[in-house]
């Protein structure tokens, strides 16, 4: 399905191994659903990085996954969504802020404008 939003916000991170099940459960059932309801958020997709191979210049190149293991891509209207009161409230709601966020690390955030 084509991306219809003007911006993509990408939040990536790793999580302590002993908190991984809780991370996935809270992200799937609380955190992502709450952020999905913020005005200006149109879709969210969760992903896990993994190694891969591809062909380039007649050669197969193997690539190890480099960077945080988990990512969420948010299709949003613009940067203003990320500083809205609704985003701030949703990002602190539920168990995420107290039971999950403290066990995440290697966090990376990026914003992309579609051309």
Short mmCIF file of N, CA and C in Angstrom, two decimals:
data_model
loop_
_atom_site.label_atom_id
_atom_site.label_comp_id
_atom_site.label_asym_id
_atom_site.label_seq_id
_atom_site.Cartn_x
_atom_site.Cartn_y
_atom_site.Cartn_z
N UNK A 1 0.84 -1.17 0.00
CA UNK A 1 0.00 0.00 0.00
C UNK A 1 0.89 1.24 0.00
N UNK A 2 0.64 2.19 -0.87
CA UNK A 2 1.47 3.38 -0.92
C UNK A 2 1.32 4.24 0.34
N UNK A 3 2.39 4.93 0.65
CA UNK A 3 2.38 5.84 1.79
C UNK A 3 1.65 7.11 1.38
N UNK A 4 0.66 7.47 2.16
CA UNK A 4 -0.14 8.66 1.84
C UNK A 4 0.19 9.85 2.72
N UNK A 5 0.90 9.62 3.81
CA UNK A 5 1.27 10.72 4.71
C UNK A 5 2.45 11.49 4.13
N UNK A 6 2.65 12.68 4.64
CA UNK A 6 3.75 13.52 4.16
C UNK A 6 5.06 13.25 4.87
N UNK A 7 4.97 12.62 6.06
CA UNK A 7 6.17 12.37 6.86
C UNK A 7 6.16 10.96 7.43
N UNK A 8 7.37 10.43 7.66
CA UNK A 8 7.56 9.18 8.38
C UNK A 8 8.44 9.47 9.59
N UNK A 9 7.98 9.05 10.74
CA UNK A 9 8.77 9.13 11.96
C UNK A 9 9.17 7.72 12.31
N UNK A 10 10.47 7.49 12.53
CA UNK A 10 10.98 6.15 12.82
C UNK A 10 11.59 6.16 14.22
N UNK A 11 11.07 5.29 15.08
CA UNK A 11 11.61 5.11 16.43
C UNK A 11 12.20 3.71 16.50
N UNK A 12 13.49 3.61 16.79
CA UNK A 12 14.19 2.32 16.83
C UNK A 12 14.87 2.16 18.18
N UNK A 13 14.97 0.91 18.62
CA UNK A 13 15.60 0.65 19.91
C UNK A 13 15.88 -0.84 20.10
N UNK A 14 16.70 -1.11 21.07
CA UNK A 14 16.91 -2.46 21.58
C UNK A 14 16.27 -2.52 22.95
N UNK A 15 16.04 -3.73 23.43
CA UNK A 15 15.44 -3.92 24.75
C UNK A 15 16.20 -5.05 25.45
N UNK A 16 16.32 -4.93 26.77
CA UNK A 16 16.98 -5.98 27.54
C UNK A 16 16.28 -7.31 27.28
N UNK A 17 17.06 -8.36 27.11
CA UNK A 17 16.52 -9.68 26.76
C UNK A 17 15.44 -10.16 27.73
N UNK A 18 15.64 -9.92 29.02
CA UNK A 18 14.67 -10.41 29.99
C UNK A 18 13.37 -9.59 30.01
N UNK A 19 13.31 -8.50 29.25
CA UNK A 19 12.11 -7.66 29.16
C UNK A 19 11.49 -7.71 27.76
N UNK A 20 12.03 -8.53 26.89
CA UNK A 20 11.59 -8.56 25.49
C UNK A 20 10.12 -8.96 25.34
N UNK A 21 9.67 -9.96 26.07
CA UNK A 21 8.26 -10.38 25.98
C UNK A 21 7.34 -9.26 26.44
N UNK A 22 7.68 -8.61 27.54
CA UNK A 22 6.88 -7.49 28.04
C UNK A 22 6.90 -6.34 27.04
N UNK A 23 8.05 -6.03 26.48
CA UNK A 23 8.19 -4.98 25.47
C UNK A 23 7.22 -5.22 24.32
N UNK A 24 7.23 -6.41 23.76
CA UNK A 24 6.37 -6.72 22.62
C UNK A 24 4.90 -6.70 22.99
N UNK A 25 4.56 -7.22 24.15
CA UNK A 25 3.15 -7.24 24.58
C UNK A 25 2.63 -5.82 24.78
N UNK A 26 3.38 -4.97 25.49
CA UNK A 26 2.96 -3.60 25.76
C UNK A 26 2.95 -2.78 24.46
N UNK A 27 3.95 -2.96 23.63
CA UNK A 27 4.00 -2.21 22.37
C UNK A 27 2.79 -2.56 21.48
N UNK A 28 2.46 -3.85 21.40
CA UNK A 28 1.35 -4.31 20.56
C UNK A 28 -0.02 -3.94 21.12
N UNK A 29 -0.19 -4.01 22.43
CA UNK A 29 -1.53 -3.86 23.00
C UNK A 29 -1.82 -2.50 23.61
N UNK A 30 -0.77 -1.72 23.91
CA UNK A 30 -0.97 -0.42 24.56
C UNK A 30 -0.31 0.73 23.81
N UNK A 31 1.01 0.69 23.73
CA UNK A 31 1.77 1.84 23.25
C UNK A 31 1.43 2.23 21.81
N UNK A 32 1.53 1.31 20.90
CA UNK A 32 1.23 1.60 19.49
C UNK A 32 -0.25 1.94 19.30
N UNK A 33 -1.19 1.18 19.90
CA UNK A 33 -2.60 1.58 19.75
C UNK A 33 -2.90 2.99 20.28
N UNK A 34 -2.28 3.37 21.40
CA UNK A 34 -2.50 4.72 21.95
C UNK A 34 -1.94 5.79 21.02
N UNK A 35 -0.72 5.60 20.53
CA UNK A 35 -0.12 6.58 19.63
C UNK A 35 -0.85 6.62 18.28
N UNK A 36 -1.43 5.51 17.87
CA UNK A 36 -2.18 5.47 16.61
C UNK A 36 -3.41 6.36 16.63
N UNK A 37 -3.91 6.66 17.82
CA UNK A 37 -5.11 7.49 17.96
C UNK A 37 -4.81 8.99 18.01
N UNK A 38 -3.54 9.35 18.05
CA UNK A 38 -3.15 10.76 18.10
C UNK A 38 -3.53 11.42 16.77
N UNK A 39 -4.18 12.58 16.82
CA UNK A 39 -4.50 13.29 15.58
C UNK A 39 -3.23 13.53 14.75
N UNK A 40 -3.31 13.20 13.47
CA UNK A 40 -2.17 13.37 12.58
C UNK A 40 -1.36 12.11 12.38
N UNK A 41 -1.66 11.05 13.14
CA UNK A 41 -1.02 9.75 12.94
C UNK A 41 -1.97 8.91 12.09
N UNK A 42 -1.49 8.41 10.95
CA UNK A 42 -2.36 7.69 10.03
C UNK A 42 -2.12 6.19 10.00
N UNK A 43 -0.91 5.76 10.31
CA UNK A 43 -0.60 4.33 10.32
C UNK A 43 0.69 4.12 11.09
N UNK A 44 0.82 2.91 11.65
CA UNK A 44 2.05 2.53 12.35
C UNK A 44 2.38 1.09 11.97
N UNK A 45 3.65 0.83 11.68
CA UNK A 45 4.11 -0.52 11.38
C UNK A 45 5.30 -0.82 12.28
N UNK A 46 5.28 -2.01 12.89
CA UNK A 46 6.40 -2.46 13.72
C UNK A 46 7.26 -3.42 12.92
N UNK A 47 8.57 -3.37 13.14
CA UNK A 47 9.50 -4.24 12.43
C UNK A 47 10.64 -4.71 13.32
N UNK A 48 11.24 -5.80 12.90
CA UNK A 48 12.46 -6.30 13.54
C UNK A 48 13.53 -6.40 12.47
N UNK A 49 14.70 -5.87 12.75
CA UNK A 49 15.81 -5.96 11.80
C UNK A 49 16.38 -7.37 11.78
N UNK A 50 16.89 -7.75 10.61
CA UNK A 50 17.54 -9.05 10.48
C UNK A 50 18.58 -8.98 9.37
N UNK A 51 19.53 -9.92 9.38
CA UNK A 51 20.54 -9.94 8.31
C UNK A 51 19.88 -10.31 6.98
N UNK A 52 20.53 -9.92 5.88
CA UNK A 52 19.98 -10.20 4.57
C UNK A 52 21.10 -10.22 3.53
N UNK A 53 20.75 -10.62 2.32
CA UNK A 53 21.67 -10.59 1.19
C UNK A 53 20.92 -9.95 0.02
N UNK A 54 21.67 -9.28 -0.85
CA UNK A 54 21.09 -8.74 -2.07
C UNK A 54 22.16 -8.70 -3.16
N UNK A 55 21.70 -8.60 -4.39
CA UNK A 55 22.62 -8.55 -5.53
C UNK A 55 22.84 -7.11 -5.94
N UNK A 56 24.11 -6.77 -6.14
CA UNK A 56 24.47 -5.44 -6.61
C UNK A 56 25.75 -5.56 -7.44
N UNK A 57 25.73 -4.98 -8.61
CA UNK A 57 26.90 -5.03 -9.48
C UNK A 57 27.31 -6.44 -9.86
N UNK A 58 26.33 -7.34 -9.98
CA UNK A 58 26.61 -8.73 -10.36
C UNK A 58 27.13 -9.59 -9.22
N UNK A 59 27.13 -9.07 -8.02
CA UNK A 59 27.62 -9.80 -6.85
C UNK A 59 26.55 -9.90 -5.79
N UNK A 60 26.54 -11.00 -5.06
CA UNK A 60 25.65 -11.09 -3.91
C UNK A 60 26.40 -10.56 -2.69
N UNK A 61 25.77 -9.64 -2.02
CA UNK A 61 26.39 -9.03 -0.85
C UNK A 61 25.59 -9.40 0.39
N UNK A 62 26.28 -9.91 1.41
CA UNK A 62 25.63 -10.27 2.67
C UNK A 62 25.79 -9.12 3.64
N UNK A 63 24.68 -8.78 4.29
CA UNK A 63 24.66 -7.65 5.21
C UNK A 63 24.20 -8.11 6.59
N UNK A 64 25.01 -7.86 7.59
CA UNK A 64 24.61 -8.13 8.97
C UNK A 64 23.72 -6.98 9.42
N UNK A 65 22.73 -7.27 10.23
CA UNK A 65 21.89 -6.18 10.73
C UNK A 65 22.74 -5.29 11.63
N UNK A 66 22.72 -4.00 11.34
CA UNK A 66 23.50 -3.03 12.10
C UNK A 66 22.53 -2.00 12.67
N UNK A 67 22.48 -1.89 13.95
CA UNK A 67 21.59 -0.91 14.56
C UNK A 67 20.58 -1.58 15.47
N UNK A 68 19.66 -0.80 16.00
CA UNK A 68 18.66 -1.34 16.92
C UNK A 68 17.81 -2.44 16.25
N UNK A 69 17.40 -3.41 17.04
CA UNK A 69 16.65 -4.55 16.52
C UNK A 69 15.20 -4.20 16.18
N UNK A 70 14.56 -3.38 17.01
CA UNK A 70 13.14 -3.07 16.83
C UNK A 70 12.96 -1.67 16.29
N UNK A 71 12.01 -1.51 15.36
CA UNK A 71 11.65 -0.19 14.83
C UNK A 71 10.15 -0.10 14.67
N UNK A 72 9.65 1.10 14.83
CA UNK A 72 8.25 1.41 14.51
C UNK A 72 8.28 2.60 13.56
N UNK A 73 7.51 2.49 12.48
CA UNK A 73 7.41 3.57 11.51
C UNK A 73 6.01 4.15 11.59
N UNK A 74 5.95 5.44 11.86
CA UNK A 74 4.68 6.16 12.00
C UNK A 74 4.49 7.03 10.77
N UNK A 75 3.36 6.89 10.10
CA UNK A 75 2.99 7.79 9.02
C UNK A 75 2.24 8.95 9.67
N UNK A 76 2.83 10.16 9.54
CA UNK A 76 2.25 11.32 10.24
C UNK A 76 2.11 12.51 9.29
N UNK A 77 1.30 13.49 9.72
CA UNK A 77 1.08 14.70 8.93
C UNK A 77 2.30 15.62 8.91
N UNK A 78 3.07 15.63 9.98
CA UNK A 78 4.23 16.51 10.03
C UNK A 78 4.87 16.52 11.40
N UNK A 79 5.98 17.24 11.55
CA UNK A 79 6.72 17.28 12.80
C UNK A 79 5.88 17.78 13.99
N UNK A 80 4.88 18.60 13.72
CA UNK A 80 4.04 19.14 14.80
C UNK A 80 3.31 18.04 15.57
N UNK A 81 3.07 16.91 14.94
CA UNK A 81 2.38 15.79 15.60
C UNK A 81 3.20 15.31 16.80
N UNK A 82 4.52 15.28 16.65
CA UNK A 82 5.42 14.73 17.66
C UNK A 82 5.56 15.60 18.90
N UNK A 83 5.13 16.84 18.82
CA UNK A 83 5.20 17.75 19.98
C UNK A 83 3.81 18.18 20.43
N UNK A 84 2.80 17.51 19.93
CA UNK A 84 1.43 17.85 20.32
C UNK A 84 1.14 17.35 21.73
N UNK A 85 0.20 17.98 22.42
CA UNK A 85 -0.19 17.50 23.75
C UNK A 85 -0.74 16.07 23.70
N UNK A 86 -1.41 15.73 22.61
CA UNK A 86 -1.97 14.37 22.48
C UNK A 86 -0.86 13.33 22.36
N UNK A 87 0.20 13.65 21.61
CA UNK A 87 1.34 12.73 21.49
C UNK A 87 2.01 12.57 22.86
N UNK A 88 2.23 13.69 23.54
CA UNK A 88 2.89 13.66 24.85
C UNK A 88 2.10 12.80 25.83
N UNK A 89 0.79 12.96 25.84
CA UNK A 89 -0.06 12.18 26.75
C UNK A 89 -0.03 10.69 26.39
N UNK A 90 -0.17 10.38 25.11
CA UNK A 90 -0.20 8.97 24.67
C UNK A 90 1.13 8.27 24.92
N UNK A 91 2.24 8.99 24.74
CA UNK A 91 3.55 8.36 24.90
C UNK A 91 3.88 8.04 26.36
N UNK A 92 3.16 8.65 27.30
CA UNK A 92 3.39 8.40 28.72
C UNK A 92 2.31 7.49 29.33
N UNK A 93 1.29 7.17 28.58
CA UNK A 93 0.17 6.38 29.10
C UNK A 93 0.53 4.90 29.20
N UNK A 94 -0.22 4.19 30.01
CA UNK A 94 -0.04 2.75 30.14
C UNK A 94 1.27 2.38 30.82
N UNK A 95 1.71 1.16 30.57
CA UNK A 95 2.91 0.62 31.22
C UNK A 95 4.22 1.01 30.54
N UNK A 96 4.13 1.59 29.33
CA UNK A 96 5.33 1.88 28.56
C UNK A 96 6.35 2.71 29.34
N UNK A 97 5.92 3.83 29.88
CA UNK A 97 6.85 4.78 30.51
C UNK A 97 7.56 4.21 31.73
N UNK A 98 6.86 3.40 32.51
CA UNK A 98 7.44 2.93 33.77
C UNK A 98 7.99 1.50 33.71
N UNK A 99 7.38 0.63 32.92
CA UNK A 99 7.77 -0.78 32.92
C UNK A 99 8.56 -1.22 31.70
N UNK A 100 8.58 -0.39 30.64
CA UNK A 100 9.28 -0.79 29.42
C UNK A 100 10.42 0.17 29.07
N UNK A 101 10.11 1.46 28.94
CA UNK A 101 11.12 2.43 28.51
C UNK A 101 12.42 2.34 29.29
N UNK A 102 12.41 2.15 30.62
CA UNK A 102 13.68 2.08 31.35
C UNK A 102 14.59 0.92 30.91
N UNK A 103 14.03 -0.06 30.20
CA UNK A 103 14.81 -1.23 29.79
C UNK A 103 15.15 -1.21 28.31
N UNK A 104 14.91 -0.06 27.66
CA UNK A 104 15.30 0.09 26.26
C UNK A 104 16.63 0.83 26.20
N UNK A 105 17.34 0.63 25.10
CA UNK A 105 18.64 1.27 24.92
C UNK A 105 18.91 1.41 23.42
N UNK A 106 20.00 2.05 23.11
CA UNK A 106 20.39 2.22 21.71
C UNK A 106 19.24 2.84 20.91
N UNK A 107 18.58 3.80 21.53
CA UNK A 107 17.39 4.42 20.92
C UNK A 107 17.82 5.39 19.82
N UNK A 108 17.10 5.34 18.71
CA UNK A 108 17.32 6.25 17.59
C UNK A 108 15.97 6.73 17.09
N UNK A 109 15.91 8.00 16.78
CA UNK A 109 14.68 8.59 16.24
C UNK A 109 15.05 9.37 14.98
N UNK A 110 14.20 9.26 13.97
CA UNK A 110 14.45 9.97 12.71
C UNK A 110 13.12 10.39 12.11
N UNK A 111 13.15 11.51 11.42
CA UNK A 111 11.98 12.03 10.72
C UNK A 111 12.33 12.18 9.25
N UNK A 112 11.45 11.68 8.39
CA UNK A 112 11.67 11.76 6.95
C UNK A 112 10.47 12.43 6.29
N UNK A 113 10.74 13.34 5.38
CA UNK A 113 9.68 13.97 4.59
C UNK A 113 9.64 13.28 3.23
N UNK A 114 8.46 12.83 2.84
CA UNK A 114 8.32 12.19 1.55
C UNK A 114 8.44 13.22 0.45
N UNK A 115 9.05 12.85 -0.64
CA UNK A 115 9.26 13.77 -1.78
C UNK A 115 8.26 13.48 -2.86
#
